[in-house]
Amino acid sequence: RVAITAGDMKFNPEGNCTLLTCGKDKQLRLTCMKSNTTILTYHTTRDIWSCSWSEFKTNVVFCGLQNGEVLVYDVRNTREAVDRIVPTLPYQKCPVISINP
């Protein structure tokens, strides 16, 4: 059984029953809904407010953090984010509540 504390969730656009979730537990998680098991978990240093799959590459996912950063992950790299978008202006350092890639 997988317990999910979700701030946001999105199904994989390929329709393979993989759910991407995130939340205030600072985790971005891929879950197989067929077997109800966690496939992959990424840990961040901040609360995650939003998440999304890439429209062009289904192995790429995004998460929006409490401090305005957006982290980019490639699910083939199970260790860390492959890119980070950092706000440069003070007023941009607010939670990313939605991601529309």
Short mmCIF file of C-alpha atoms in Angstrom, two decimals:
data_model
loop_
_atom_site.label_atom_id
_atom_site.label_comp_id
_atom_site.label_asym_id
_atom_site.label_seq_id
_atom_site.Cartn_x
_atom_site.Cartn_y
_atom_site.Cartn_z
CA ARG A 1 0.00 0.00 0.00
CA VAL A 2 1.29 3.44 -0.93
CA ALA A 3 0.36 6.48 1.16
CA ILE A 4 0.38 9.71 -0.79
CA THR A 5 0.32 13.19 0.68
CA ALA A 6 -0.36 15.03 -2.52
CA GLY A 7 -0.18 18.71 -3.28
CA ASP A 8 -0.60 17.94 -6.98
CA MET A 9 -0.94 14.85 -9.15
CA LYS A 10 -0.87 14.08 -12.84
CA PHE A 11 -1.29 10.85 -14.81
CA ASN A 12 1.32 9.99 -17.43
CA PRO A 13 0.03 11.25 -20.79
CA GLU A 14 0.97 7.94 -22.43
CA GLY A 15 -1.86 6.31 -20.46
CA ASN A 16 0.30 3.68 -18.77
CA CYS A 17 -1.32 4.14 -15.32
CA THR A 18 1.71 5.92 -13.85
CA LEU A 19 0.79 8.72 -11.46
CA LEU A 20 3.15 11.62 -10.67
CA THR A 21 2.52 13.14 -7.22
CA CYS A 22 4.15 15.74 -5.02
CA GLY A 23 3.53 17.44 -1.71
CA LYS A 24 4.69 19.06 1.46
CA ASP A 25 6.62 15.92 2.34
CA LYS A 26 9.25 17.29 -0.12
CA GLN A 27 8.93 14.23 -2.36
CA LEU A 28 8.21 13.83 -6.05
CA ARG A 29 6.92 10.32 -6.58
CA LEU A 30 6.00 8.09 -9.52
CA THR A 31 3.48 5.42 -8.60
CA CYS A 32 2.20 2.47 -10.62
CA MET A 33 -1.56 2.53 -10.12
CA LYS A 34 -1.96 -1.05 -11.42
CA SER A 35 0.18 -2.54 -8.66
CA ASN A 36 -0.16 0.36 -6.17
CA THR A 37 3.62 0.54 -5.73
CA THR A 38 6.13 3.36 -5.81
CA ILE A 39 8.33 3.24 -8.91
CA LEU A 40 10.63 6.15 -8.10
CA THR A 41 10.96 8.87 -5.46
CA TYR A 42 12.96 12.10 -5.62
CA HIS A 43 13.63 14.12 -2.46
CA THR A 44 13.91 17.91 -2.43
CA THR A 45 14.86 20.43 0.23
CA ARG A 46 11.61 22.41 -0.10
CA ASP A 47 7.89 21.71 -0.14
CA ILE A 48 6.68 20.83 -3.64
CA TRP A 49 3.52 22.66 -4.70
CA SER A 50 3.04 21.42 -8.27
CA CYS A 51 4.18 18.78 -10.75
CA SER A 52 3.79 17.94 -14.41
CA TRP A 53 4.95 15.62 -17.18
CA SER A 54 6.73 17.07 -20.19
CA GLU A 55 4.50 17.27 -23.25
CA PHE A 56 7.39 16.30 -25.53
CA LYS A 57 9.41 13.77 -23.52
CA THR A 58 7.47 11.44 -21.23
CA ASN A 59 10.65 10.56 -19.34
CA VAL A 60 10.90 14.21 -18.16
CA VAL A 61 8.93 15.59 -15.20
CA PHE A 62 8.83 18.99 -13.52
CA CYS A 63 8.14 20.10 -9.96
CA GLY A 64 7.47 23.59 -8.67
CA LEU A 65 8.85 24.43 -5.24
CA GLN A 66 7.73 26.68 -2.42
CA ASN A 67 10.57 29.15 -3.12
CA GLY A 68 9.74 29.69 -6.82
CA GLU A 69 12.23 27.20 -8.25
CA VAL A 70 11.26 24.60 -10.83
CA LEU A 71 13.23 21.35 -10.83
CA VAL A 72 13.48 19.19 -13.95
CA TYR A 73 13.98 15.43 -13.60
CA ASP A 74 14.66 12.73 -16.16
CA VAL A 75 13.27 9.46 -14.78
CA ARG A 76 16.20 7.61 -16.34
CA ASN A 77 18.45 9.50 -13.88
CA THR A 78 17.33 8.28 -10.48
CA ARG A 79 19.71 10.42 -8.40
CA GLU A 80 19.05 14.12 -8.92
CA ALA A 81 17.47 16.88 -10.94
CA VAL A 82 18.93 17.36 -14.41
CA ASP A 83 18.07 21.06 -14.49
CA ARG A 84 16.90 23.84 -12.19
CA ILE A 85 15.07 27.04 -13.09
CA VAL A 86 15.80 29.64 -10.41
CA PRO A 87 13.86 32.90 -10.03
CA THR A 88 16.05 35.98 -10.38
CA LEU A 89 13.77 38.70 -9.04
CA PRO A 90 12.52 38.88 -5.44
CA TYR A 91 8.83 38.92 -6.41
CA GLN A 92 9.32 35.65 -8.35
CA LYS A 93 10.30 33.76 -5.19
CA CYS A 94 6.78 32.61 -4.36
CA PRO A 95 5.33 29.09 -4.56
CA VAL A 96 4.89 27.62 -8.05
CA ILE A 97 1.25 26.56 -7.80
CA SER A 98 0.87 25.25 -11.36
CA ILE A 99 3.11 24.02 -14.16
CA ASN A 100 1.97 23.95 -17.77
CA PRO A 101 4.96 22.80 -19.81
#
